[in-house]
PDB file of C-alpha atoms in Angstrom:
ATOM      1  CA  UNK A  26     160.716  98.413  97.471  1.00  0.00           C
ATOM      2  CA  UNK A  27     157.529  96.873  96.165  1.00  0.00           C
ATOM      3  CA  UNK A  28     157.693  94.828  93.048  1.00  0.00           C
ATOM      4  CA  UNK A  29     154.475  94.351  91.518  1.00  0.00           C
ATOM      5  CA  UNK A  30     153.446  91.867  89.004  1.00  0.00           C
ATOM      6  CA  UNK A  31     150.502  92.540  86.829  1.00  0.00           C
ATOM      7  CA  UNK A  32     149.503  89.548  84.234  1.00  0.00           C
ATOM      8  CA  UNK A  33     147.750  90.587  81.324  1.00  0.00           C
ATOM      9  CA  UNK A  34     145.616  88.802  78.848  1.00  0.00           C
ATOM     10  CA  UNK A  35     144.114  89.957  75.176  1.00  0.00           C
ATOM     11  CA  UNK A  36     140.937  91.488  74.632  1.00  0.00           C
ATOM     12  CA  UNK A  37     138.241  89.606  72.443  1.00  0.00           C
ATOM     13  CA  UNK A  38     139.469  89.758  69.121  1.00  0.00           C
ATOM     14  CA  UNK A  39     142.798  90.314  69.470  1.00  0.00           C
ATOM     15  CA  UNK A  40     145.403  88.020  68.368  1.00  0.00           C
ATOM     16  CA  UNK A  41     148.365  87.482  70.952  1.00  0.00           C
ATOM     17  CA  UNK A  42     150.743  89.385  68.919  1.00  0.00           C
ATOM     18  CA  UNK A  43     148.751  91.873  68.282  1.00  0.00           C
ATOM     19  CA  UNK A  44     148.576  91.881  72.177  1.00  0.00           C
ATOM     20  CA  UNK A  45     152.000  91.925  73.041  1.00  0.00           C
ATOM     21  CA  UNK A  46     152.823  94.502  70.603  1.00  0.00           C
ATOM     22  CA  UNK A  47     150.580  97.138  71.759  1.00  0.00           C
ATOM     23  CA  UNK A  48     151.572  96.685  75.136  1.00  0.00           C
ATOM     24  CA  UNK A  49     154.883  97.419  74.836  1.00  0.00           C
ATOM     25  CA  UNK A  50     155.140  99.503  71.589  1.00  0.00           C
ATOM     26  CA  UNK A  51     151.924 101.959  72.437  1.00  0.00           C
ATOM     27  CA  UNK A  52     150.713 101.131  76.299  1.00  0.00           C
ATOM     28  CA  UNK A  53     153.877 100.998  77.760  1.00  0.00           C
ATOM     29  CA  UNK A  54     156.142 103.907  76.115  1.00  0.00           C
ATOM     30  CA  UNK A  55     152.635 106.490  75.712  1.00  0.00           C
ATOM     31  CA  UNK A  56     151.248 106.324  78.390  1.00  0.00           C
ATOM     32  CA  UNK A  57     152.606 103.725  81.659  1.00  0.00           C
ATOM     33  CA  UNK A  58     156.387 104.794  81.359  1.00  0.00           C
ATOM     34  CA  UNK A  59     154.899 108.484  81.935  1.00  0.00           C
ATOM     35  CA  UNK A  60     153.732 107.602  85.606  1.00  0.00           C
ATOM     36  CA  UNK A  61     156.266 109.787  87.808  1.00  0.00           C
ATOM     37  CA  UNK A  62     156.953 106.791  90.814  1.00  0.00           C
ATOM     38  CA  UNK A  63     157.438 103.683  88.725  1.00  0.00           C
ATOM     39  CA  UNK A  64     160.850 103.187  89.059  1.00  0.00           C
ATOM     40  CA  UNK A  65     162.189 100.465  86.693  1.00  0.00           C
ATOM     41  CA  UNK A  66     159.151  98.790  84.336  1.00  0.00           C
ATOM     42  CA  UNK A  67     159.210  95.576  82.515  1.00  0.00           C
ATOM     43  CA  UNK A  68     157.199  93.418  80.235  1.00  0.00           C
ATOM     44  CA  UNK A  69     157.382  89.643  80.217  1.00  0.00           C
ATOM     45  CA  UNK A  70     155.892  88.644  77.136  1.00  0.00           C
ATOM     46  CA  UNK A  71     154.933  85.262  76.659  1.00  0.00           C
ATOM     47  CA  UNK A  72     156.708  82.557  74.614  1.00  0.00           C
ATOM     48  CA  UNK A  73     155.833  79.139  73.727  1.00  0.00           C
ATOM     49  CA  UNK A  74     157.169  76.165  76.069  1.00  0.00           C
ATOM     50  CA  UNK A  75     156.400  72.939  77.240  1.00  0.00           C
ATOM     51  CA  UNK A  76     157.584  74.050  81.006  1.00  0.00           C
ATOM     52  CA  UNK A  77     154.118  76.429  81.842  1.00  0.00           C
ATOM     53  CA  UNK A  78     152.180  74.771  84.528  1.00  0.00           C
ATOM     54  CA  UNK A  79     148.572  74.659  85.644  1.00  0.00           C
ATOM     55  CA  UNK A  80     145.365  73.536  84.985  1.00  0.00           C
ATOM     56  CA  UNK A  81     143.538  75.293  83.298  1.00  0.00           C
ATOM     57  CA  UNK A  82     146.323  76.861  81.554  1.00  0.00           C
ATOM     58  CA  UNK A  83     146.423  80.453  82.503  1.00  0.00           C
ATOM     59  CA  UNK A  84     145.000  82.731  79.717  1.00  0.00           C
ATOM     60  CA  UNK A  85     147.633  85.880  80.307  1.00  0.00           C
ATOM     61  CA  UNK A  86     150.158  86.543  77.717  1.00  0.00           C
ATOM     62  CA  UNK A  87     152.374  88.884  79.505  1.00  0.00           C
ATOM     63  CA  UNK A  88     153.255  90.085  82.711  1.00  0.00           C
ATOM     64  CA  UNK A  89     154.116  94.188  83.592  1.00  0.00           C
ATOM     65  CA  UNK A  90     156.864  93.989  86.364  1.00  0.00           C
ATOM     66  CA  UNK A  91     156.810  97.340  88.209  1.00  0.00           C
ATOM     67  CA  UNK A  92     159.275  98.932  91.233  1.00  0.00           C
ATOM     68  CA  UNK A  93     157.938 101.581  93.518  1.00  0.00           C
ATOM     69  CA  UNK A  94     160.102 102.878  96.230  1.00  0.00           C
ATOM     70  CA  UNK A  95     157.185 102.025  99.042  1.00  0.00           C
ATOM     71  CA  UNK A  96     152.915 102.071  99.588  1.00  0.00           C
ATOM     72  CA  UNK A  97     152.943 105.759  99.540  1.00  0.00           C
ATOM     73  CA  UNK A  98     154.122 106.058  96.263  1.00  0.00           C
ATOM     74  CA  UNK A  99     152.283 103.194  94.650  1.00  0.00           C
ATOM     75  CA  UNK A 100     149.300 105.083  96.044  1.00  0.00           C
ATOM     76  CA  UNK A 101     150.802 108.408  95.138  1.00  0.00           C
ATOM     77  CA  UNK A 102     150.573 106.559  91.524  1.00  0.00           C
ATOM     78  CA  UNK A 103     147.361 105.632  91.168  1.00  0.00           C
ATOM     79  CA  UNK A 104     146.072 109.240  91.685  1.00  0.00           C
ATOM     80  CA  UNK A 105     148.113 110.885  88.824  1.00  0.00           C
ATOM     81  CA  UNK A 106     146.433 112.020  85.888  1.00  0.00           C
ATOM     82  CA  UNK A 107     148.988 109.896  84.257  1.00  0.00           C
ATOM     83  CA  UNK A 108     147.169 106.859  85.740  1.00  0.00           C
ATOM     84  CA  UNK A 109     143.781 108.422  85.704  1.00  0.00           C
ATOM     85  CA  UNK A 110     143.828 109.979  82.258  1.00  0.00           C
ATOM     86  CA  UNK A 111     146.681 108.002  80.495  1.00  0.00           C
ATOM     87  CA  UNK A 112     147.293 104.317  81.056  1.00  0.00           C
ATOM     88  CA  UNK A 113     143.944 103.196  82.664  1.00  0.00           C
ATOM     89  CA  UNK A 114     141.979 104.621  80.036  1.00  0.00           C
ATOM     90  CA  UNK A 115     144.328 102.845  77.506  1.00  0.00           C
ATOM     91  CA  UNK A 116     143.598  99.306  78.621  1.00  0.00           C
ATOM     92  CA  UNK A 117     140.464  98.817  77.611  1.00  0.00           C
ATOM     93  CA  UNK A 118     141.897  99.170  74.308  1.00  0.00           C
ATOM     94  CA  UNK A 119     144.161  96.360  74.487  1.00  0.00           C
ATOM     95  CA  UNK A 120     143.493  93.690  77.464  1.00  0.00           C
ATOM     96  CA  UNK A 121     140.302  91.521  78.858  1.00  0.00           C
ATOM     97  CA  UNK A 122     140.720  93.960  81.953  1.00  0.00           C
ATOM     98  CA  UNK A 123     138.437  92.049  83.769  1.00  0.00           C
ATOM     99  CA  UNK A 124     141.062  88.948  84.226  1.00  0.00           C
ATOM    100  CA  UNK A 125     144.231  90.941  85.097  1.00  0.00           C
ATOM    101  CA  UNK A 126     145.733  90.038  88.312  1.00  0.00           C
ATOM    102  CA  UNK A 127     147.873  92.133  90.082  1.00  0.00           C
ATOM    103  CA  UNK A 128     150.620  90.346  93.180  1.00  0.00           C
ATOM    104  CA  UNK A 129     152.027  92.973  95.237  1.00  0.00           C
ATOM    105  CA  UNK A 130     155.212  91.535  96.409  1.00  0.00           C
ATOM    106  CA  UNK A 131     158.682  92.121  98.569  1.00  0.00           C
ATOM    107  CA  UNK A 132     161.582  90.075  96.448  1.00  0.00           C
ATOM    108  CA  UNK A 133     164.675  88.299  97.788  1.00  0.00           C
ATOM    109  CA  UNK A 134     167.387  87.388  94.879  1.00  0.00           C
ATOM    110  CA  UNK A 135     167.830  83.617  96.231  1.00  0.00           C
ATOM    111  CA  UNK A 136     171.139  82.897  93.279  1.00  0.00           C
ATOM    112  CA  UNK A 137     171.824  86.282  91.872  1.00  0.00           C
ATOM    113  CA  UNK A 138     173.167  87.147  88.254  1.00  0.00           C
ATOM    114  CA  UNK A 139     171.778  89.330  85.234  1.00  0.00           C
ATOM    115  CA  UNK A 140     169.974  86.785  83.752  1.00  0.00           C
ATOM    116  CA  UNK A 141     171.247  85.771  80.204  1.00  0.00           C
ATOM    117  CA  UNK A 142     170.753  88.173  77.039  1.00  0.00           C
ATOM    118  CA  UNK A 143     169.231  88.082  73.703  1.00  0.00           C
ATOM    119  CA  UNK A 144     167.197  85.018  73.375  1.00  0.00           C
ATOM    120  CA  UNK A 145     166.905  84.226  76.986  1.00  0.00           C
ATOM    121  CA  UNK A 146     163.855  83.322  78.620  1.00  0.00           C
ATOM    122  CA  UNK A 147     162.403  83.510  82.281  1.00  0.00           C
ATOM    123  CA  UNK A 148     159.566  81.402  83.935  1.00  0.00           C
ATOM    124  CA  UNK A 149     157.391  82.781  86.658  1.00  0.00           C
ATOM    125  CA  UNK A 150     155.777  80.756  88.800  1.00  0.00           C
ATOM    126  CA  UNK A 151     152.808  81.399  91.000  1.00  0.00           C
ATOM    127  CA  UNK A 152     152.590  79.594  94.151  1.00  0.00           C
ATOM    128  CA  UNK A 153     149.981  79.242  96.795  1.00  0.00           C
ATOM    129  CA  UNK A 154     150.776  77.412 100.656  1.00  0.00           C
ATOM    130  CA  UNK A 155     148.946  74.061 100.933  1.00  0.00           C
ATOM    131  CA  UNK A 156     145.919  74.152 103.528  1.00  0.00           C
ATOM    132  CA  UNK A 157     147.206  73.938 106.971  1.00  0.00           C
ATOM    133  CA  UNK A 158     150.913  75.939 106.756  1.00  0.00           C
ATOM    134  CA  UNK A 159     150.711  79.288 108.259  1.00  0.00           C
ATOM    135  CA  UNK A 160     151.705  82.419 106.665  1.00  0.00           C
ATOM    136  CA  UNK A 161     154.989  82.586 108.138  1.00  0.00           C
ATOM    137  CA  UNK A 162     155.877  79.458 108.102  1.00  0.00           C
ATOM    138  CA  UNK A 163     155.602  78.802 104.034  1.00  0.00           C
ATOM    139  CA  UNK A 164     157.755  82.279 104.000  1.00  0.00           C
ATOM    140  CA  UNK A 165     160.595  81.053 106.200  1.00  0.00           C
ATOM    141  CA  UNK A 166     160.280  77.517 103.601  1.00  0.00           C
ATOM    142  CA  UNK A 167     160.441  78.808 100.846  1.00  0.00           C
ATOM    143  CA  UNK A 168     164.335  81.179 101.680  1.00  0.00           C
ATOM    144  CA  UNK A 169     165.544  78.090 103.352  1.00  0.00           C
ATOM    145  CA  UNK A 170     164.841  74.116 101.884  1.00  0.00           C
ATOM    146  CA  UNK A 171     163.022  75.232  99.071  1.00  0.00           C
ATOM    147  CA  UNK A 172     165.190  77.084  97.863  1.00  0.00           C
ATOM    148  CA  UNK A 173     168.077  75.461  98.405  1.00  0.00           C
ATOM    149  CA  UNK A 174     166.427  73.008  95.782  1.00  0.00           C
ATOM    150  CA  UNK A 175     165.625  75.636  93.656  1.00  0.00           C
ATOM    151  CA  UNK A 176     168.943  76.958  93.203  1.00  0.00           C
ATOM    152  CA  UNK A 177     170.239  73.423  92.012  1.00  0.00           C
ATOM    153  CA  UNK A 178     168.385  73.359  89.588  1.00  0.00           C
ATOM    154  CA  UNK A 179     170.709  72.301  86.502  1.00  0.00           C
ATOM    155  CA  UNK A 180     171.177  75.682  83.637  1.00  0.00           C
ATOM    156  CA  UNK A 181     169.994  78.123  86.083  1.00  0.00           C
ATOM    157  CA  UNK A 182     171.230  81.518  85.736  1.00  0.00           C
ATOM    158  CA  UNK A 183     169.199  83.666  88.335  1.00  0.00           C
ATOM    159  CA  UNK A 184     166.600  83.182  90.968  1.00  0.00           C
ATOM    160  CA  UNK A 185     164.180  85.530  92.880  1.00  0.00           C
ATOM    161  CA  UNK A 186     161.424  84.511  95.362  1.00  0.00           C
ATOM    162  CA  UNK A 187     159.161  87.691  96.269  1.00  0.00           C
ATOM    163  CA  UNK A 188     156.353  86.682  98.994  1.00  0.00           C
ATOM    164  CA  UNK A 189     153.189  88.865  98.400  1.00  0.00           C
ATOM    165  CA  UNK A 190     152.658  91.585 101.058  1.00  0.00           C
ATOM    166  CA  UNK A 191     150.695  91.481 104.226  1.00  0.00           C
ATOM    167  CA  UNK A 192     147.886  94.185 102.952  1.00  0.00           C
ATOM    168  CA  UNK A 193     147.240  91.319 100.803  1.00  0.00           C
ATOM    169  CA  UNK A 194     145.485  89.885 103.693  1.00  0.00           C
ATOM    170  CA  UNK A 195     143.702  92.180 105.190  1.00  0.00           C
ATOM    171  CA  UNK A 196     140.627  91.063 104.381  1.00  0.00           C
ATOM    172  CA  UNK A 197     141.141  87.374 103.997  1.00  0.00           C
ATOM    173  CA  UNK A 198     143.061  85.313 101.772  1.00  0.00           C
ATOM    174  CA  UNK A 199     145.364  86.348  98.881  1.00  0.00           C
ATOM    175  CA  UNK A 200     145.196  84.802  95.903  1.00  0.00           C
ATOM    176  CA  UNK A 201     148.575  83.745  95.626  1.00  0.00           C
ATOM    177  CA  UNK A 202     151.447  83.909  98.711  1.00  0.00           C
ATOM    178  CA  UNK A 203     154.799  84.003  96.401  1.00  0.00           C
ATOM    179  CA  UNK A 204     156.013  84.275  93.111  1.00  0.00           C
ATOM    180  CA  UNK A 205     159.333  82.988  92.062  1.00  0.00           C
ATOM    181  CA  UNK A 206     161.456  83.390  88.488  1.00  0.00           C
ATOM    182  CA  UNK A 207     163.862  81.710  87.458  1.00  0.00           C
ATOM    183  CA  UNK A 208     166.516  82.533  84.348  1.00  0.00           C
ATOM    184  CA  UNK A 209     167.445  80.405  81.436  1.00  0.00           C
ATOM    185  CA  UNK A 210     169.609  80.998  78.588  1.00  0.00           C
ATOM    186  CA  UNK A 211     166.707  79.630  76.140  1.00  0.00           C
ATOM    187  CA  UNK A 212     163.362  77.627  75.926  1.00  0.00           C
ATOM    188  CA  UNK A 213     165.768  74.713  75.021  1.00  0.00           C
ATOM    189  CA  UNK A 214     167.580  75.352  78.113  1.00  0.00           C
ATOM    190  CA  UNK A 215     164.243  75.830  80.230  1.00  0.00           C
ATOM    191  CA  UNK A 216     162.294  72.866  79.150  1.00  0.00           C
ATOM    192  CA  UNK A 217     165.402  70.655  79.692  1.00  0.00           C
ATOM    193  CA  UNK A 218     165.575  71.673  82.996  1.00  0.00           C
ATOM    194  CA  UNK A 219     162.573  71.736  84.569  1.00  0.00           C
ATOM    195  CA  UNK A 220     161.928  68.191  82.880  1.00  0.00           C
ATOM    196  CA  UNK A 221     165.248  66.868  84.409  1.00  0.00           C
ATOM    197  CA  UNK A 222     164.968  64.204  86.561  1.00  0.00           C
ATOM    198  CA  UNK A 223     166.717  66.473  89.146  1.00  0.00           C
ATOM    199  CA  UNK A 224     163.318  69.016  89.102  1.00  0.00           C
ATOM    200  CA  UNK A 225     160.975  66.079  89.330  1.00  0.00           C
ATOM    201  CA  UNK A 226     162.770  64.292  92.373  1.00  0.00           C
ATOM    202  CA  UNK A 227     163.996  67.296  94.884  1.00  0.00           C
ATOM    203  CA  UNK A 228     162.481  70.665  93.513  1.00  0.00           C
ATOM    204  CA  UNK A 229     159.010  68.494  93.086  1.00  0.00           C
ATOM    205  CA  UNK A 230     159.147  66.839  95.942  1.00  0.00           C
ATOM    206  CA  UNK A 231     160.410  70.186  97.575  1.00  0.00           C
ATOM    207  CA  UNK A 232     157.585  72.333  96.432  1.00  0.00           C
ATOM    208  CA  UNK A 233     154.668  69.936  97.169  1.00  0.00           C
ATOM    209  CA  UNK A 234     155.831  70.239 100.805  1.00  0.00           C
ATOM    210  CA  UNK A 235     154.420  73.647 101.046  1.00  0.00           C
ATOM    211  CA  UNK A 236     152.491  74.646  97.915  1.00  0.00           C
ATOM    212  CA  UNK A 237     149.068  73.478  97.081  1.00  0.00           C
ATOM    213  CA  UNK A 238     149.263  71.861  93.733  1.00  0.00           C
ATOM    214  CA  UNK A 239     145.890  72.780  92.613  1.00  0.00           C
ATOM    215  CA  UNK A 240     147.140  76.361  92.835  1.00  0.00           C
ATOM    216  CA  UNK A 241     150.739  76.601  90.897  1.00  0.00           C
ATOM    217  CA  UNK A 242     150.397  78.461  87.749  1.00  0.00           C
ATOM    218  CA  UNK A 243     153.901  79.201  85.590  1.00  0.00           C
ATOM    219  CA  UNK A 244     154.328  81.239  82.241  1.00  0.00           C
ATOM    220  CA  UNK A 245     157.479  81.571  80.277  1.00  0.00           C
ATOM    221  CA  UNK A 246     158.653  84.828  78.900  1.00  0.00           C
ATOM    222  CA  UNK A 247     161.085  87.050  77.334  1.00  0.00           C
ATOM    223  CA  UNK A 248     161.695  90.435  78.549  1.00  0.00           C
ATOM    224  CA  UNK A 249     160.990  94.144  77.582  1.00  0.00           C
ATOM    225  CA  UNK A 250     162.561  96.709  79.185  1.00  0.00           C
ATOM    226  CA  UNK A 251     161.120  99.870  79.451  1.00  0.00           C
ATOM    227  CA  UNK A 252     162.756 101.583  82.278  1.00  0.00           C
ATOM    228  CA  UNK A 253     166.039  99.962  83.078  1.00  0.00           C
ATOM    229  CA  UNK A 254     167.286  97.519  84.657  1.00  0.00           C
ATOM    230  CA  UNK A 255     168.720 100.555  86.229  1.00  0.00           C
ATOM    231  CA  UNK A 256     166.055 102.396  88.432  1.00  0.00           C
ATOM    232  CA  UNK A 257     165.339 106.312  87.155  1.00  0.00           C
TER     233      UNK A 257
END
């Protein structure tokens, strides 16, 4: 199954909630939920927390999570009047459409769980392999070492790592080779443990073994479902 991350940010002139709102009170339940293959559909929206990482700080406020079963169908997708007529027409309305970035990805669930409820939080991370580490070899990394120090990290509830997929690379270089996410029962919870000393000694010191540090980008978010958890 794909699972594709699309990160979002507000038009000129419109405020972040303003944003947020119309994505997942108009966009999402008018127009995007009416796209026949998506089979589950989320949106991260933004919170703020002293954990997101990168310089410059990313402008997107959101991020649409979407399942297909396979390429044929995310294809299948983008040729629907649904798509054509409905929710790419909508954008405009809402989002700078000109910085969105869409990660095609295949996701392993490294610690599994639900991830907590009401008032919990996730951060997403986008990573990119430093110069020099092939392809495969920052893949195999980051399921094995990586995340073994990932998965200690202290208030953890779930983790996924989904690598982006090789059409990605066709013609050169993606922008980004993996995103991970990681639950937390709060920003409380999130900020305390990503600024443990146990994240800045072994995940740290894990991650700059294989990601370029210029290119690690995080956002923190709360979640919106739209269709599911449970796939239609």
């Amino acid at each position: 199954m794909i699972h594709q991350f699309i990160l979002a940010a507000p038009k000129p002139g419109m405020t972040v909630q303003e944003f947020q709102d119309y994505w997942v009170d108009v966009h999402a339940v008018n127009y995007a939920v009416k796209i026949p293959q998506i089979r589950k559909y989320l949106i991260d929206t933004r919170v703020e927390s002293g954990t997101d990482q990168g310089v410059p700080r990313l402008p997107h406020q959101g991020i649409a999570e979407i399942w297909l079963a396979n390429g044929e169908e995310q294809l299948a997708s983008l040729q629907t009047d649904e798509f054509l007529l409905g929710a790419r027409l909508d954008e405009p309305k809402w989002a700078a459409f000109w910085q969105t970035l869409v990660i095609d990805t295949t996701a392993h669930e490294v610690v599994p769980g639900e991830g907590p409820g009401i008032g919990g939080v996730k951060v997403t991370v986008l990573l990119k392999r430093r110069p020099g580490l092939a392809l495969d070899d920052y893949r195999k990394q980051t399921l094995d070492g990586y995340a073994t120090a990932v998965s200690g990290i202290p208030g953890l509830r779930r983790y996924l790592h989904a690598h982006t997929v090789d059409g990605a690379y066709v013609f050169g270089e993606a922008s980004f080779d993996s995103v991970e996410q990681l639950w937390f029962d709060d920003v409380a919870a999130a900020e305390e443990a990503l600024g443990s000393a146990y994240f800045a000694e072994i995940v740290q010191g894990a991650r700059d073994e294989i990601a370029d540090p210029q290119y690690v980008f995080s956002l923190t978010t709360k979640e919106n479902w739209i269709i599911g958890p449970e796939a239609r």
